[in-house]
mmCIF file of C-alpha atoms in Angstrom:
data_model
loop_
_atom_site.group_PDB
_atom_site.id
_atom_site.type_symbol
_atom_site.label_atom_id
_atom_site.label_comp_id
_atom_site.label_asym_id
_atom_site.label_seq_id
_atom_site.Cartn_x
_atom_site.Cartn_y
_atom_site.Cartn_z
ATOM 1 C CA MET V 102 113.299 106.092 64.458
ATOM 2 C CA SER V 103 114.495 107.361 67.806
ATOM 3 C CA ALA V 104 117.350 105.535 69.490
ATOM 4 C CA THR V 105 115.320 105.424 72.680
ATOM 5 C CA THR V 106 112.447 103.618 71.006
ATOM 6 C CA LYS V 107 111.956 100.212 72.618
ATOM 7 C CA ALA V 108 112.555 97.316 70.261
ATOM 8 C CA VAL V 109 109.560 95.082 69.700
ATOM 9 C CA ARG V 110 110.286 91.485 70.628
ATOM 10 C CA PRO V 111 108.389 88.449 69.339
ATOM 11 C CA PRO V 112 105.498 87.312 71.567
ATOM 12 C CA TRP V 113 107.218 84.045 72.535
ATOM 13 C CA MET V 114 110.170 85.992 74.011
ATOM 14 C CA GLU V 115 107.994 87.990 76.360
ATOM 15 C CA LYS V 116 107.459 86.900 79.948
ATOM 16 C CA PRO V 117 104.187 84.966 80.117
ATOM 17 C CA LYS V 118 101.302 86.356 82.098
ATOM 18 C CA PRO V 119 100.257 84.564 85.321
ATOM 19 C CA VAL V 120 97.053 83.356 83.698
ATOM 20 C CA THR V 121 99.041 81.881 80.803
ATOM 21 C CA SER V 122 101.437 80.117 83.184
ATOM 22 C CA VAL V 123 98.553 78.633 85.150
ATOM 23 C CA ALA V 124 96.846 77.464 81.957
ATOM 24 C CA LYS V 125 100.075 75.834 80.750
ATOM 25 C CA GLY V 126 100.508 74.117 84.107
ATOM 26 C CA ILE V 127 96.965 72.757 84.043
ATOM 27 C CA ALA V 128 97.379 71.538 80.448
ATOM 28 C CA LEU V 129 100.682 69.831 81.323
ATOM 29 C CA ALA V 130 99.128 68.186 84.374
ATOM 30 C CA VAL V 131 96.247 66.869 82.279
ATOM 31 C CA VAL V 132 98.618 65.446 79.669
ATOM 32 C CA VAL V 133 100.787 63.802 82.341
ATOM 33 C CA ALA V 134 97.708 62.294 83.974
ATOM 34 C CA LEU V 135 96.469 60.945 80.643
ATOM 35 C CA VAL V 136 99.844 59.234 80.170
ATOM 36 C CA ILE V 137 100.464 57.968 83.709
ATOM 37 C CA VAL V 138 96.980 56.855 84.775
ATOM 38 C CA PRO V 139 96.649 54.041 82.167
ATOM 39 C CA PHE V 140 100.042 52.631 83.197
ATOM 40 C CA LEU V 141 99.057 52.860 86.845
ATOM 41 C CA VAL V 142 95.756 51.084 86.174
ATOM 42 C CA VAL V 143 97.531 48.267 84.319
ATOM 43 C CA ILE V 144 100.098 47.719 87.082
ATOM 44 C CA SER V 145 97.559 48.091 89.887
ATOM 45 C CA THR V 146 95.096 45.679 88.297
ATOM 46 C CA SER V 147 97.856 43.091 87.844
ATOM 47 C CA LEU V 148 98.560 43.308 91.609
ATOM 48 C CA ALA V 149 94.955 43.509 92.823
ATOM 49 C CA SER V 150 93.011 40.775 94.563
ATOM 50 C CA ASN V 151 89.891 39.198 93.106
ATOM 51 C CA GLU V 152 87.664 41.053 95.553
ATOM 52 C CA GLU V 153 89.089 44.436 94.546
ATOM 53 C CA VAL V 154 88.767 43.664 90.839
ATOM 54 C CA THR V 155 85.133 42.631 91.293
ATOM 55 C CA ALA V 156 84.286 45.605 93.511
ATOM 56 C CA ASN V 157 85.804 48.095 91.049
ATOM 57 C CA GLY V 158 84.230 46.658 87.938
ATOM 58 C CA GLY V 159 87.366 44.995 86.556
ATOM 59 C CA TRP V 160 89.925 47.801 86.918
ATOM 60 C CA VAL V 161 91.821 48.991 89.980
ATOM 61 C CA LEU V 162 93.570 52.346 90.301
ATOM 62 C CA TRP V 163 95.391 51.602 93.571
ATOM 63 C CA PRO V 164 95.353 48.138 95.211
ATOM 64 C CA THR V 165 94.887 48.111 98.981
ATOM 65 C CA ASP V 166 96.097 44.517 99.324
ATOM 66 C CA PRO V 167 98.620 43.896 96.503
ATOM 67 C CA THR V 168 99.492 40.323 95.614
ATOM 68 C CA LEU V 169 101.724 38.580 93.066
ATOM 69 C CA ARG V 170 99.240 35.737 92.579
ATOM 70 C CA ALA V 171 98.667 36.578 88.900
ATOM 71 C CA TYR V 172 102.392 36.554 88.108
ATOM 72 C CA ASP V 173 102.852 33.251 89.921
ATOM 73 C CA GLN V 174 100.066 31.689 87.889
ATOM 74 C CA ILE V 175 101.107 32.920 84.443
ATOM 75 C CA PHE V 176 104.687 31.766 84.942
ATOM 76 C CA ALA V 177 103.653 28.505 86.631
ATOM 77 C CA GLY V 178 101.574 27.639 83.572
ATOM 78 C CA GLY V 179 104.695 27.688 81.393
ATOM 79 C CA ILE V 180 103.111 29.459 78.419
ATOM 80 C CA VAL V 181 104.187 32.988 79.320
ATOM 81 C CA GLY V 182 107.589 31.897 80.608
ATOM 82 C CA HIS V 183 108.361 30.030 77.396
ATOM 83 C CA ALA V 184 107.049 32.894 75.266
ATOM 84 C CA LEU V 185 109.227 35.336 77.213
ATOM 85 C CA LEU V 186 112.322 33.235 76.494
ATOM 86 C CA VAL V 187 111.356 33.043 72.814
ATOM 87 C CA SER V 188 110.937 36.815 72.587
ATOM 88 C CA ALA V 189 114.217 37.446 74.391
ATOM 89 C CA GLY V 190 116.088 35.012 72.148
ATOM 90 C CA VAL V 191 114.568 36.346 68.940
ATOM 91 C CA THR V 192 115.234 39.938 70.014
ATOM 92 C CA ILE V 193 118.852 39.348 70.988
ATOM 93 C CA VAL V 194 119.779 37.157 68.012
ATOM 94 C CA GLY V 195 117.762 39.197 65.537
ATOM 95 C CA THR V 196 119.135 42.532 66.717
ATOM 96 C CA LEU V 197 122.750 41.333 66.628
ATOM 97 C CA ALA V 198 122.319 39.774 63.180
ATOM 98 C CA SER V 199 120.514 42.823 61.821
ATOM 99 C CA MET V 200 123.125 45.200 63.210
ATOM 100 C CA LEU V 201 125.950 43.127 61.714
ATOM 101 C CA CYS V 202 124.359 43.015 58.269
ATOM 102 C CA THR V 203 123.176 46.635 58.324
ATOM 103 C CA VAL V 204 126.489 48.087 59.521
ATOM 104 C CA THR V 205 128.612 46.174 57.026
ATOM 105 C CA LEU V 206 126.318 46.912 54.075
ATOM 106 C CA ALA V 207 125.932 50.575 55.058
ATOM 107 C CA TYR V 208 129.709 50.953 55.297
ATOM 108 C CA ALA V 209 130.234 49.348 51.903
ATOM 109 C CA LEU V 210 127.592 51.545 50.261
ATOM 110 C CA SER V 211 128.981 54.677 51.929
ATOM 111 C CA ARG V 212 132.430 54.297 50.376
ATOM 112 C CA PRO V 213 132.933 55.840 46.916
ATOM 113 C CA GLY V 214 134.203 53.616 44.149
ATOM 114 C CA VAL V 215 132.904 50.331 45.595
ATOM 115 C CA TYR V 216 132.302 47.864 42.776
ATOM 116 C CA GLY V 217 128.565 47.392 42.250
ATOM 117 C CA GLY V 218 127.690 49.885 44.977
ATOM 118 C CA LYS V 219 125.131 51.893 43.015
ATOM 119 C CA PRO V 220 123.229 48.876 41.600
ATOM 120 C CA VAL V 221 123.039 47.305 45.052
ATOM 121 C CA LEU V 222 121.804 50.593 46.535
ATOM 122 C CA LEU V 223 119.132 50.842 43.843
ATOM 123 C CA VAL V 224 117.985 47.285 44.561
ATOM 124 C CA VAL V 225 117.790 48.067 48.281
ATOM 125 C CA LEU V 226 115.791 51.242 47.671
ATOM 126 C CA PHE V 227 113.511 49.359 45.272
ATOM 127 C CA THR V 228 112.536 46.953 48.048
ATOM 128 C CA PHE V 229 111.714 49.967 50.218
ATOM 129 C CA LEU V 230 109.426 51.488 47.594
ATOM 130 C CA PHE V 231 107.876 48.179 46.506
ATOM 131 C CA PRO V 232 107.851 45.762 49.457
ATOM 132 C CA PRO V 233 106.861 42.138 48.804
ATOM 133 C CA GLY V 234 103.299 41.126 49.515
ATOM 134 C CA MET V 235 102.258 38.787 52.291
ATOM 135 C CA ILE V 236 101.448 35.859 49.995
ATOM 136 C CA PRO V 237 104.799 35.901 48.076
ATOM 137 C CA ALA V 238 106.646 36.244 51.384
ATOM 138 C CA PHE V 239 104.767 33.281 52.852
ATOM 139 C CA LEU V 240 105.430 31.150 49.761
ATOM 140 C CA LEU V 241 109.132 32.024 49.909
ATOM 141 C CA VAL V 242 109.448 31.223 53.616
ATOM 142 C CA ASP V 243 107.539 27.973 53.158
ATOM 143 C CA GLY V 244 109.494 27.070 50.023
ATOM 144 C CA ILE V 245 112.915 27.334 51.657
ATOM 145 C CA GLY V 246 111.802 25.296 54.671
ATOM 146 C CA LEU V 247 111.619 28.026 57.314
ATOM 147 C CA LYS V 248 107.992 27.392 58.240
ATOM 148 C CA ASP V 249 107.630 26.925 62.019
ATOM 149 C CA ASN V 250 111.249 28.014 62.455
ATOM 150 C CA TYR V 251 112.396 31.012 64.448
ATOM 151 C CA LEU V 252 114.475 32.126 61.473
ATOM 152 C CA SER V 253 111.209 32.844 59.657
ATOM 153 C CA ILE V 254 110.672 35.931 61.832
ATOM 154 C CA ILE V 255 114.329 37.024 61.650
ATOM 155 C CA ALA V 256 115.741 36.335 58.177
ATOM 156 C CA PRO V 257 113.062 38.137 56.072
ATOM 157 C CA PHE V 258 113.474 41.271 58.201
ATOM 158 C CA LEU V 259 117.242 41.160 58.660
ATOM 159 C CA ILE V 260 117.879 44.576 57.084
ATOM 160 C CA SER V 261 115.607 47.575 57.413
ATOM 161 C CA VAL V 262 116.090 49.911 54.463
ATOM 162 C CA PHE V 263 115.326 52.932 56.635
ATOM 163 C CA ASN V 264 117.982 51.970 59.193
ATOM 164 C CA LEU V 265 120.420 51.192 56.383
ATOM 165 C CA VAL V 266 119.946 54.627 54.812
ATOM 166 C CA VAL V 267 120.367 56.312 58.221
ATOM 167 C CA LEU V 268 123.659 54.529 58.922
ATOM 168 C CA ARG V 269 124.925 55.064 55.377
ATOM 169 C CA GLY V 270 124.323 58.793 55.656
ATOM 170 C CA PHE V 271 126.001 58.876 59.065
ATOM 171 C CA PHE V 272 129.071 57.025 57.772
ATOM 172 C CA GLN V 273 129.277 59.402 54.817
ATOM 173 C CA SER V 274 129.291 62.387 57.195
ATOM 174 C CA ILE V 275 132.543 61.204 58.822
ATOM 175 C CA PRO V 276 135.392 63.339 57.447
ATOM 176 C CA ASP V 277 137.330 61.706 54.619
ATOM 177 C CA GLU V 278 140.584 62.740 56.296
ATOM 178 C CA LEU V 279 140.011 60.112 58.976
ATOM 179 C CA TYR V 280 139.627 57.372 56.374
ATOM 180 C CA GLU V 281 142.717 58.574 54.533
ATOM 181 C CA ALA V 282 144.767 58.765 57.715
ATOM 182 C CA ALA V 283 143.782 55.224 58.643
ATOM 183 C CA ARG V 284 144.732 53.936 55.188
ATOM 184 C CA LEU V 285 148.102 55.689 55.401
ATOM 185 C CA ASP V 286 148.689 53.769 58.619
ATOM 186 C CA GLY V 287 148.047 50.535 56.737
ATOM 187 C CA ALA V 288 144.518 49.824 57.984
ATOM 188 C CA GLY V 289 142.163 47.850 55.786
ATOM 189 C CA ASP V 290 138.405 48.267 55.506
ATOM 190 C CA TRP V 291 137.624 45.966 58.443
ATOM 191 C CA ARG V 292 140.143 47.779 60.641
ATOM 192 C CA ILE V 293 138.775 51.172 59.615
ATOM 193 C CA LEU V 294 135.227 50.056 60.305
ATOM 194 C CA TRP V 295 136.091 48.645 63.724
ATOM 195 C CA SER V 296 138.578 51.268 64.955
ATOM 196 C CA VAL V 297 137.416 54.468 63.264
ATOM 197 C CA VAL V 298 133.813 54.314 62.069
ATOM 198 C CA LEU V 299 132.098 52.411 64.871
ATOM 199 C CA PRO V 300 133.570 54.439 67.783
ATOM 200 C CA LEU V 301 132.411 57.645 66.071
ATOM 201 C CA SER V 302 128.933 56.237 65.397
ATOM 202 C CA LYS V 303 127.839 55.136 68.864
ATOM 203 C CA ALA V 304 124.820 57.448 68.886
ATOM 204 C CA ALA V 305 123.573 56.303 65.474
ATOM 205 C CA LEU V 306 124.230 52.652 66.317
ATOM 206 C CA ALA V 307 122.275 52.990 69.580
ATOM 207 C CA VAL V 308 119.291 54.482 67.741
ATOM 208 C CA VAL V 309 119.303 51.832 65.019
ATOM 209 C CA GLY V 310 119.863 49.046 67.538
ATOM 210 C CA LEU V 311 116.922 50.274 69.617
ATOM 211 C CA PHE V 312 114.730 50.374 66.507
ATOM 212 C CA TYR V 313 115.660 46.793 65.656
ATOM 213 C CA ALA V 314 115.204 45.552 69.226
ATOM 214 C CA VAL V 315 111.768 47.134 69.572
ATOM 215 C CA SER V 316 110.633 45.778 66.197
ATOM 216 C CA TYR V 317 111.740 42.230 67.047
ATOM 217 C CA TRP V 318 110.309 42.416 70.563
ATOM 218 C CA ASN V 319 106.930 43.695 69.368
ATOM 219 C CA ALA V 320 106.669 41.384 66.358
ATOM 220 C CA TRP V 321 103.510 39.307 66.475
ATOM 221 C CA PHE V 322 101.862 39.343 63.051
ATOM 222 C CA TYR V 323 104.309 37.161 61.142
ATOM 223 C CA SER V 324 104.804 34.878 64.123
ATOM 224 C CA SER V 325 101.093 34.055 63.928
ATOM 225 C CA ILE V 326 101.577 33.127 60.260
ATOM 226 C CA TYR V 327 104.899 31.287 60.306
ATOM 227 C CA LEU V 328 105.009 29.732 63.794
ATOM 228 C CA GLU V 329 102.861 27.179 65.587
ATOM 229 C CA SER V 330 101.249 28.172 68.869
ATOM 230 C CA ASP V 331 103.842 26.372 71.024
ATOM 231 C CA HIS V 332 106.571 28.534 69.450
ATOM 232 C CA TRP V 333 104.832 31.886 69.780
ATOM 233 C CA PRO V 334 106.734 34.902 71.194
ATOM 234 C CA LEU V 335 105.376 36.917 74.076
ATOM 235 C CA GLN V 336 103.597 39.569 72.004
ATOM 236 C CA GLN V 337 101.564 36.970 70.122
ATOM 237 C CA VAL V 338 100.661 35.288 73.411
ATOM 238 C CA LEU V 339 99.684 38.692 74.784
ATOM 239 C CA ARG V 340 97.440 39.400 71.819
ATOM 240 C CA THR V 341 95.830 35.973 71.988
ATOM 241 C CA TYR V 342 95.075 36.040 75.702
ATOM 242 C CA VAL V 343 94.230 39.724 76.134
ATOM 243 C CA ILE V 344 92.356 40.483 72.919
ATOM 244 C CA GLY V 345 91.230 36.952 72.091
ATOM 245 C CA GLY V 346 90.136 36.231 75.642
ATOM 246 C CA ALA V 347 91.788 32.799 75.879
ATOM 247 C CA GLN V 348 92.443 31.279 79.288
ATOM 248 C CA LEU V 349 95.839 31.917 80.831
ATOM 249 C CA ALA V 350 95.521 29.602 83.779
ATOM 250 C CA ASP V 351 93.883 26.257 84.265
ATOM 251 C CA SER V 352 91.433 26.659 87.137
ATOM 252 C CA SER V 353 89.986 23.164 86.972
ATOM 253 C CA ALA V 354 92.532 21.702 89.367
ATOM 254 C CA ALA V 355 92.555 24.561 91.867
ATOM 255 C CA ASP V 356 90.177 26.306 94.198
ATOM 256 C CA ALA V 357 88.405 29.114 92.349
ATOM 257 C CA SER V 358 89.229 31.529 95.153
ATOM 258 C CA GLN V 359 92.937 30.893 94.591
ATOM 259 C CA VAL V 360 92.802 31.684 90.867
ATOM 260 C CA ALA V 361 93.402 35.293 89.864
ATOM 261 C CA ALA V 362 90.711 37.167 87.972
ATOM 262 C CA PRO V 363 90.961 37.202 84.157
ATOM 263 C CA GLN V 364 91.621 40.958 84.104
ATOM 264 C CA THR V 365 94.435 40.528 86.614
ATOM 265 C CA LEU V 366 96.053 37.778 84.559
ATOM 266 C CA GLN V 367 95.770 39.804 81.367
ATOM 267 C CA MET V 368 97.328 42.880 82.936
ATOM 268 C CA ALA V 369 100.127 40.763 84.412
ATOM 269 C CA VAL V 370 100.997 39.511 80.916
ATOM 270 C CA LEU V 371 100.873 43.081 79.622
ATOM 271 C CA VAL V 372 103.281 44.249 82.321
ATOM 272 C CA THR V 373 105.604 41.322 81.589
ATOM 273 C CA ALA V 374 105.666 42.259 77.908
ATOM 274 C CA THR V 375 106.290 45.964 78.568
ATOM 275 C CA VAL V 376 108.830 46.040 81.395
ATOM 276 C CA PRO V 377 111.901 44.688 79.476
ATOM 277 C CA ILE V 378 111.821 47.546 76.951
ATOM 278 C CA LEU V 379 111.269 50.071 79.740
ATOM 279 C CA ILE V 380 114.349 48.684 81.513
ATOM 280 C CA VAL V 381 116.586 48.864 78.428
ATOM 281 C CA TYR V 382 115.476 52.267 77.153
ATOM 282 C CA PRO V 383 116.947 54.478 79.958
ATOM 283 C CA PHE V 384 120.433 53.117 79.251
ATOM 284 C CA LEU V 385 120.127 54.086 75.573
ATOM 285 C CA GLN V 386 118.221 57.332 76.034
ATOM 286 C CA ARG V 387 121.239 59.647 75.948
ATOM 287 C CA TYR V 388 122.539 57.950 72.802
ATOM 288 C CA PHE V 389 119.057 57.998 71.322
ATOM 289 C CA THR V 390 118.667 61.743 71.879
ATOM 290 C CA LYS V 391 122.153 62.475 70.571
ATOM 291 C CA GLY V 392 121.590 60.318 67.509
ATOM 292 C CA VAL V 393 118.294 61.979 66.659
ATOM 293 C CA LEU V 394 119.777 65.470 67.046
ATOM 294 C CA THR V 395 122.858 64.544 65.043
ATOM 295 C CA GLY V 396 120.746 63.100 62.263
ATOM 296 C CA ALA V 397 118.636 66.261 62.231
ATOM 297 C CA ILE V 398 121.557 68.668 61.705
ATOM 298 C CA LYS V 399 123.660 66.589 59.318
ATOM 299 C CA SER V 400 123.070 66.949 55.642
#
């Protein structure tokens, strides 16, 4: 082969043709529109007036006269406000408790020579492969007196096997020299965990913590089984009033013109249930991305 022969590069390394660039731009714009438009419709409908909702057939893309009437009514009724506090409390307490239990157990199982480590790991993995059924879980929760108790939607889900395995693998990837150096300085296991392991595992902890927070925040199925309606979290209230079509506001004591449309009330509850996670996620995004990439390249 001649030295002057031009090397053949793969197609993806070549400069795209103008037609290809235009097609990619159009495809990207369509995808972005498909993602953004539903969110915009939800927010706009929650802020629209009754006349706009009626004129547009129940959904509004851009309100000309935005109002917070729907939000005032859902929080004035007390149901959504109480459910929001329940969801926030369950999410905060559940996430902290789950992180505490998962981190400590993952650290113990990641250390070689721990007494009973392998049997405990096998038991944990067994629960992942063969999860308990709904009826045995209900009988257990009812038998230990957790029925209609907020612990019923926290305690049975305290440790996620997937999150435990992720943290265990991350702790095992920390060089053994760091553990040995800490022990030479007289540090015990708790000191090593707090001063060595946790500072090096911020990305993994952020990912696992976000997984736990989202799962607790979005939990609705077991709350409908274990909790009475006056103790429901926000997601169960959202499902009941949006999908079930129950009334969010009592219009019997008010002028009908001053009561927001059902679609507006439903979308206001949906926005209330979605915004907290959207607020928290940007602060954890850089850790989330780093944790995912780190987990992908570590063996």
